PDB file of C-alpha atoms in Angstrom:
ATOM      1  CA  MET G   1      -0.564  13.983 -20.731  1.00  0.00           C
ATOM      2  CA  ASN G   2      -3.603  15.792 -19.418  1.00  0.00           C
ATOM      3  CA  PRO G   3      -5.816  14.845 -16.438  1.00  0.00           C
ATOM      4  CA  GLU G   4      -8.410  13.185 -18.674  1.00  0.00           C
ATOM      5  CA  GLU G   5      -5.744  10.916 -20.190  1.00  0.00           C
ATOM      6  CA  LEU G   6      -4.391  10.147 -16.722  1.00  0.00           C
ATOM      7  CA  ALA G   7      -7.901   9.202 -15.570  1.00  0.00           C
ATOM      8  CA  LYS G   8      -8.393   6.860 -18.508  1.00  0.00           C
ATOM      9  CA  ALA G   9      -4.888   5.367 -18.199  1.00  0.00           C
ATOM     10  CA  THR G  10      -5.290   4.566 -14.487  1.00  0.00           C
ATOM     11  CA  GLY G  11      -9.018   3.954 -14.269  1.00  0.00           C
ATOM     12  CA  ALA G  12      -9.300   6.862 -11.845  1.00  0.00           C
ATOM     13  CA  ARG G  13     -12.185   9.236 -11.367  1.00  0.00           C
ATOM     14  CA  ILE G  14     -11.454  12.581 -13.000  1.00  0.00           C
ATOM     15  CA  ASP G  15     -11.252  14.412  -9.651  1.00  0.00           C
ATOM     16  CA  ARG G  16      -8.588  12.002  -8.430  1.00  0.00           C
ATOM     17  CA  ALA G  17      -6.695  12.291 -11.699  1.00  0.00           C
ATOM     18  CA  ARG G  18      -6.739  16.094 -11.466  1.00  0.00           C
ATOM     19  CA  GLU G  19      -5.583  15.948  -7.838  1.00  0.00           C
ATOM     20  CA  ASN G  20      -2.594  13.750  -8.745  1.00  0.00           C
ATOM     21  CA  HIS G  21      -1.792  14.947 -12.252  1.00  0.00           C
ATOM     22  CA  ALA G  22       1.043  17.379 -11.496  1.00  0.00           C
ATOM     23  CA  TRP G  23       2.893  15.002  -9.161  1.00  0.00           C
ATOM     24  CA  MET G  24       2.487  12.022 -11.486  1.00  0.00           C
ATOM     25  CA  CYS G  25       3.855  14.045 -14.406  1.00  0.00           C
ATOM     26  CA  ALA G  26       6.762  15.290 -12.273  1.00  0.00           C
ATOM     27  CA  ALA G  27       7.550  11.766 -11.069  1.00  0.00           C
ATOM     28  CA  MET G  28       7.440  10.304 -14.576  1.00  0.00           C
ATOM     29  CA  ASP G  29       9.677  13.091 -15.843  1.00  0.00           C
ATOM     30  CA  THR G  30      12.171  12.642 -12.993  1.00  0.00           C
ATOM     31  CA  PHE G  31      12.447   8.887 -13.495  1.00  0.00           C
ATOM     32  CA  GLU G  32      12.486   8.796 -17.313  1.00  0.00           C
ATOM     33  CA  ILE G  33       9.034   7.284 -17.688  1.00  0.00           C
ATOM     34  CA  ASN G  34       8.906   9.335 -20.827  1.00  0.00           C
ATOM     35  CA  THR G  35       7.719   7.208 -23.746  1.00  0.00           C
ATOM     36  CA  PRO G  36       4.185   5.983 -24.449  1.00  0.00           C
ATOM     37  CA  ALA G  37       5.252   2.374 -23.757  1.00  0.00           C
ATOM     38  CA  ARG G  38       6.799   3.247 -20.395  1.00  0.00           C
ATOM     39  CA  GLN G  39       3.957   5.536 -19.382  1.00  0.00           C
ATOM     40  CA  ALA G  40       1.207   3.091 -20.340  1.00  0.00           C
ATOM     41  CA  ALA G  41       2.810   0.221 -18.424  1.00  0.00           C
ATOM     42  CA  PHE G  42       3.570   2.405 -15.389  1.00  0.00           C
ATOM     43  CA  LEU G  43       0.123   3.973 -15.232  1.00  0.00           C
ATOM     44  CA  ALA G  44      -1.608   0.602 -15.664  1.00  0.00           C
ATOM     45  CA  GLN G  45       0.341  -0.793 -12.710  1.00  0.00           C
ATOM     46  CA  VAL G  46      -0.308   2.315 -10.614  1.00  0.00           C
ATOM     47  CA  GLY G  47      -3.977   2.152 -11.553  1.00  0.00           C
ATOM     48  CA  HIS G  48      -4.258  -1.430 -10.397  1.00  0.00           C
ATOM     49  CA  GLU G  49      -2.189  -1.071  -7.210  1.00  0.00           C
ATOM     50  CA  SER G  50      -4.077   2.049  -6.110  1.00  0.00           C
ATOM     51  CA  GLY G  51      -7.542   1.184  -7.400  1.00  0.00           C
ATOM     52  CA  GLY G  52      -7.404   4.247  -9.630  1.00  0.00           C
ATOM     53  CA  PHE G  53      -5.864   6.570  -7.010  1.00  0.00           C
ATOM     54  CA  LYS G  54      -8.419   5.383  -4.451  1.00  0.00           C
ATOM     55  CA  PHE G  55      -6.084   3.527  -2.072  1.00  0.00           C
ATOM     56  CA  ILE G  56      -2.932   5.332  -0.994  1.00  0.00           C
ATOM     57  CA  ASN G  57      -2.776   3.129   2.140  1.00  0.00           C
ATOM     58  CA  GLU G  58      -2.967  -0.643   2.171  1.00  0.00           C
ATOM     59  CA  ILE G  59      -6.229  -1.835   3.687  1.00  0.00           C
ATOM     60  CA  TRP G  60      -5.158  -3.511   6.914  1.00  0.00           C
ATOM     61  CA  GLY G  61      -6.898  -6.543   8.418  1.00  0.00           C
ATOM     62  CA  PRO G  62      -4.459  -7.940   9.240  1.00  0.00           C
ATOM     63  CA  THR G  63      -4.881 -10.712   6.732  1.00  0.00           C
ATOM     64  CA  ALA G  64      -2.755 -13.869   6.966  1.00  0.00           C
ATOM     65  CA  ALA G  65      -0.346 -12.361   4.434  1.00  0.00           C
ATOM     66  CA  GLN G  66      -0.152  -9.105   6.382  1.00  0.00           C
ATOM     67  CA  ALA G  67       0.421 -10.968   9.642  1.00  0.00           C
ATOM     68  CA  ARG G  68       3.630 -12.298   8.078  1.00  0.00           C
ATOM     69  CA  TYR G  69       4.859  -8.663   7.847  1.00  0.00           C
ATOM     70  CA  GLU G  70       5.188  -8.771  11.642  1.00  0.00           C
ATOM     71  CA  VAL G  71       7.586 -11.722  11.650  1.00  0.00           C
ATOM     72  CA  ARG G  72      11.032 -10.617  12.796  1.00  0.00           C
ATOM     73  CA  GLY G  73      13.000 -10.031   9.617  1.00  0.00           C
ATOM     74  CA  ALA G  74       9.847 -10.570   7.477  1.00  0.00           C
ATOM     75  CA  GLY G  75      11.819 -11.739   4.469  1.00  0.00           C
ATOM     76  CA  ASP G  76      13.252  -8.793   2.597  1.00  0.00           C
ATOM     77  CA  LEU G  77      11.042  -6.239   4.370  1.00  0.00           C
ATOM     78  CA  GLY G  78      13.422  -5.603   7.259  1.00  0.00           C
ATOM     79  CA  ASN G  79      10.641  -5.410   9.838  1.00  0.00           C
ATOM     80  CA  VAL G  80      12.406  -6.020  13.167  1.00  0.00           C
ATOM     81  CA  GLN G  81      10.349  -4.233  15.850  1.00  0.00           C
ATOM     82  CA  PRO G  82       6.926  -5.291  17.130  1.00  0.00           C
ATOM     83  CA  GLY G  83       4.352  -3.328  15.133  1.00  0.00           C
ATOM     84  CA  ASP G  84       6.607  -2.812  12.096  1.00  0.00           C
ATOM     85  CA  GLY G  85       4.155  -4.710   9.891  1.00  0.00           C
ATOM     86  CA  VAL G  86       1.355  -2.217  10.259  1.00  0.00           C
ATOM     87  CA  ARG G  87       3.732   0.748  10.670  1.00  0.00           C
ATOM     88  CA  TYR G  88       5.393  -0.009   7.329  1.00  0.00           C
ATOM     89  CA  LYS G  89       2.323  -1.366   5.548  1.00  0.00           C
ATOM     90  CA  GLY G  90       1.869  -0.655   1.865  1.00  0.00           C
ATOM     91  CA  ARG G  91       1.604   3.046   1.060  1.00  0.00           C
ATOM     92  CA  GLY G  92       1.848   5.108  -2.068  1.00  0.00           C
ATOM     93  CA  TRP G  93       0.713   4.357  -5.575  1.00  0.00           C
ATOM     94  CA  ILE G  94       2.753   1.134  -5.851  1.00  0.00           C
ATOM     95  CA  GLN G  95       2.370   0.215  -2.173  1.00  0.00           C
ATOM     96  CA  LEU G  96       5.860   0.649  -0.741  1.00  0.00           C
ATOM     97  CA  THR G  97       6.043  -1.979   2.035  1.00  0.00           C
ATOM     98  CA  GLY G  98       8.521  -2.779   4.821  1.00  0.00           C
ATOM     99  CA  ARG G  99      10.953  -0.859   7.028  1.00  0.00           C
ATOM    100  CA  ASP G 100      13.949  -1.501   4.753  1.00  0.00           C
ATOM    101  CA  ASN G 101      12.074  -0.353   1.653  1.00  0.00           C
ATOM    102  CA  TYR G 102      10.934   2.847   3.393  1.00  0.00           C
ATOM    103  CA  ARG G 103      14.534   3.548   4.444  1.00  0.00           C
ATOM    104  CA  ARG G 104      15.956   2.825   0.969  1.00  0.00           C
ATOM    105  CA  ALA G 105      13.327   5.012  -0.710  1.00  0.00           C
ATOM    106  CA  SER G 106      14.284   7.911   1.587  1.00  0.00           C
ATOM    107  CA  GLU G 107      17.979   7.416   0.908  1.00  0.00           C
ATOM    108  CA  ARG G 108      17.549   7.353  -2.862  1.00  0.00           C
ATOM    109  CA  LEU G 109      14.984  10.145  -3.107  1.00  0.00           C
ATOM    110  CA  SER G 110      16.949  12.458  -0.784  1.00  0.00           C
ATOM    111  CA  LYS G 111      19.742  12.440  -3.396  1.00  0.00           C
ATOM    112  CA  ARG G 112      17.307  14.070  -5.830  1.00  0.00           C
ATOM    113  CA  PHE G 113      15.142  16.092  -3.457  1.00  0.00           C
ATOM    114  CA  SER G 114      16.630  17.999  -0.527  1.00  0.00           C
ATOM    115  CA  ASP G 115      13.207  18.153   1.118  1.00  0.00           C
ATOM    116  CA  CYS G 116      12.582  14.395   1.010  1.00  0.00           C
ATOM    117  CA  PRO G 117      11.227  13.207   4.357  1.00  0.00           C
ATOM    118  CA  ASN G 118      12.737  10.336   6.289  1.00  0.00           C
ATOM    119  CA  PHE G 119      10.072   7.732   5.541  1.00  0.00           C
ATOM    120  CA  GLU G 120      11.431   5.333   8.131  1.00  0.00           C
ATOM    121  CA  GLU G 121      10.807   7.936  10.845  1.00  0.00           C
ATOM    122  CA  ASP G 122       7.555   9.215   9.332  1.00  0.00           C
ATOM    123  CA  PRO G 123       6.045   6.483   7.140  1.00  0.00           C
ATOM    124  CA  GLY G 124       2.792   8.406   6.695  1.00  0.00           C
ATOM    125  CA  GLU G 125       4.595  10.829   4.361  1.00  0.00           C
ATOM    126  CA  VAL G 126       4.535   8.145   1.658  1.00  0.00           C
ATOM    127  CA  ALA G 127       0.738   8.513   1.704  1.00  0.00           C
ATOM    128  CA  THR G 128       0.812  12.058   0.307  1.00  0.00           C
ATOM    129  CA  SER G 129       0.263  12.743  -3.394  1.00  0.00           C
ATOM    130  CA  ARG G 130       3.813  13.940  -4.007  1.00  0.00           C
ATOM    131  CA  TRP G 131       5.651  11.128  -2.262  1.00  0.00           C
ATOM    132  CA  ALA G 132       3.168   8.459  -3.393  1.00  0.00           C
ATOM    133  CA  ALA G 133       4.052   9.413  -6.974  1.00  0.00           C
ATOM    134  CA  MET G 134       7.784   9.772  -6.346  1.00  0.00           C
ATOM    135  CA  THR G 135       8.173   6.498  -4.427  1.00  0.00           C
ATOM    136  CA  ALA G 136       6.242   4.643  -7.144  1.00  0.00           C
ATOM    137  CA  ALA G 137       8.321   6.100  -9.973  1.00  0.00           C
ATOM    138  CA  GLU G 138      11.589   5.673  -8.069  1.00  0.00           C
ATOM    139  CA  PHE G 139      10.805   2.003  -7.390  1.00  0.00           C
ATOM    140  CA  TRP G 140       9.864   1.512 -11.051  1.00  0.00           C
ATOM    141  CA  PHE G 141      13.114   3.112 -12.214  1.00  0.00           C
ATOM    142  CA  ASN G 142      15.395   1.223  -9.801  1.00  0.00           C
ATOM    143  CA  ALA G 143      13.691  -2.091 -10.545  1.00  0.00           C
ATOM    144  CA  GLY G 144      14.517  -1.728 -14.259  1.00  0.00           C
ATOM    145  CA  CYS G 145      10.892  -1.425 -15.330  1.00  0.00           C
ATOM    146  CA  ASN G 146      11.640   1.214 -17.992  1.00  0.00           C
ATOM    147  CA  LYS G 147      13.693  -1.354 -19.886  1.00  0.00           C
ATOM    148  CA  LEU G 148      11.037  -4.014 -19.385  1.00  0.00           C
ATOM    149  CA  ALA G 149       8.373  -1.635 -20.706  1.00  0.00           C
ATOM    150  CA  ASP G 150      10.567  -0.836 -23.731  1.00  0.00           C
ATOM    151  CA  GLU G 151      10.684  -4.590 -24.394  1.00  0.00           C
ATOM    152  CA  GLY G 152       6.919  -5.004 -23.894  1.00  0.00           C
ATOM    153  CA  ARG G 153       7.435  -7.390 -20.933  1.00  0.00           C
ATOM    154  CA  PHE G 154       4.327  -6.462 -19.002  1.00  0.00           C
ATOM    155  CA  GLU G 155       4.022  -9.819 -17.244  1.00  0.00           C
ATOM    156  CA  LYS G 156       7.586  -9.460 -15.911  1.00  0.00           C
ATOM    157  CA  ILE G 157       6.801  -5.899 -14.759  1.00  0.00           C
ATOM    158  CA  THR G 158       3.799  -7.274 -12.872  1.00  0.00           C
ATOM    159  CA  ARG G 159       5.985  -9.890 -11.184  1.00  0.00           C
ATOM    160  CA  VAL G 160       8.538  -7.212 -10.194  1.00  0.00           C
ATOM    161  CA  ILE G 161       5.852  -4.986  -8.682  1.00  0.00           C
ATOM    162  CA  ASN G 162       3.585  -7.630  -7.203  1.00  0.00           C
ATOM    163  CA  GLY G 163       5.861 -10.598  -6.613  1.00  0.00           C
ATOM    164  CA  GLY G 164       3.409 -12.664  -8.644  1.00  0.00           C
ATOM    165  CA  LEU G 165       0.489 -12.134 -10.977  1.00  0.00           C
ATOM    166  CA  THR G 166      -2.213 -11.040  -8.536  1.00  0.00           C
ATOM    167  CA  GLY G 167      -4.841  -9.059 -10.429  1.00  0.00           C
ATOM    168  CA  TYR G 168      -3.195  -9.727 -13.773  1.00  0.00           C
ATOM    169  CA  PRO G 169      -6.391  -9.571 -15.882  1.00  0.00           C
ATOM    170  CA  ASP G 170      -7.195  -6.154 -14.400  1.00  0.00           C
ATOM    171  CA  ARG G 171      -3.629  -4.980 -14.986  1.00  0.00           C
ATOM    172  CA  ILE G 172      -3.837  -6.081 -18.638  1.00  0.00           C
ATOM    173  CA  ALA G 173      -7.173  -4.294 -19.109  1.00  0.00           C
ATOM    174  CA  ARG G 174      -5.724  -1.122 -17.585  1.00  0.00           C
ATOM    175  CA  TRP G 175      -2.642  -1.441 -19.801  1.00  0.00           C
ATOM    176  CA  GLU G 176      -4.844  -1.603 -22.902  1.00  0.00           C
ATOM    177  CA  ASP G 177      -6.792   1.453 -21.692  1.00  0.00           C
ATOM    178  CA  ALA G 178      -3.559   3.298 -20.948  1.00  0.00           C
ATOM    179  CA  LYS G 179      -2.089   2.547 -24.380  1.00  0.00           C
ATOM    180  CA  GLU G 180      -5.283   3.845 -25.980  1.00  0.00           C
ATOM    181  CA  ALA G 181      -5.363   6.955 -23.779  1.00  0.00           C
ATOM    182  CA  LEU G 182      -1.745   7.836 -24.548  1.00  0.00           C
ATOM    183  CA  ALA G 183      -1.770   6.987 -28.270  1.00  0.00           C
TER     184      ALA G 183
END
């Protein structure tokens, strides 16, 4: 995949695709996102979640939904300290969110990369091109999305990543563009 194909597959501007190309390719290689079906589905989801590599940090209001991140325990997010909601807001290309998810991503990625930062201690590291790509691909891999992509279950992938179908028409449009770009 070249930067032009990455731009088309994610809906990114060419400068943003060039800036992220090497890390996205490395992340996809590391986490076996290595077939056109897997790549198209992954890049479509990344494109939607990041606005085409525009948003590496969740835009914080806080909205009503974001305010719930601050609730002690916050569901499966593991936010337990005051301020954890904003501290562990969505970052990276698939918007890693919550103290527990930051910790788990560090634990899993440090088994592959000796220089992996401790994201729980330094959550801002997820908002760098390398770790934005790696956390997105690692989440995808651990959530079983390669298998879902092999089966063509894009709606299920969206539910795994988003928890629902927010932005589904845009995700579908990006998926079609990604399939065309990678054909």
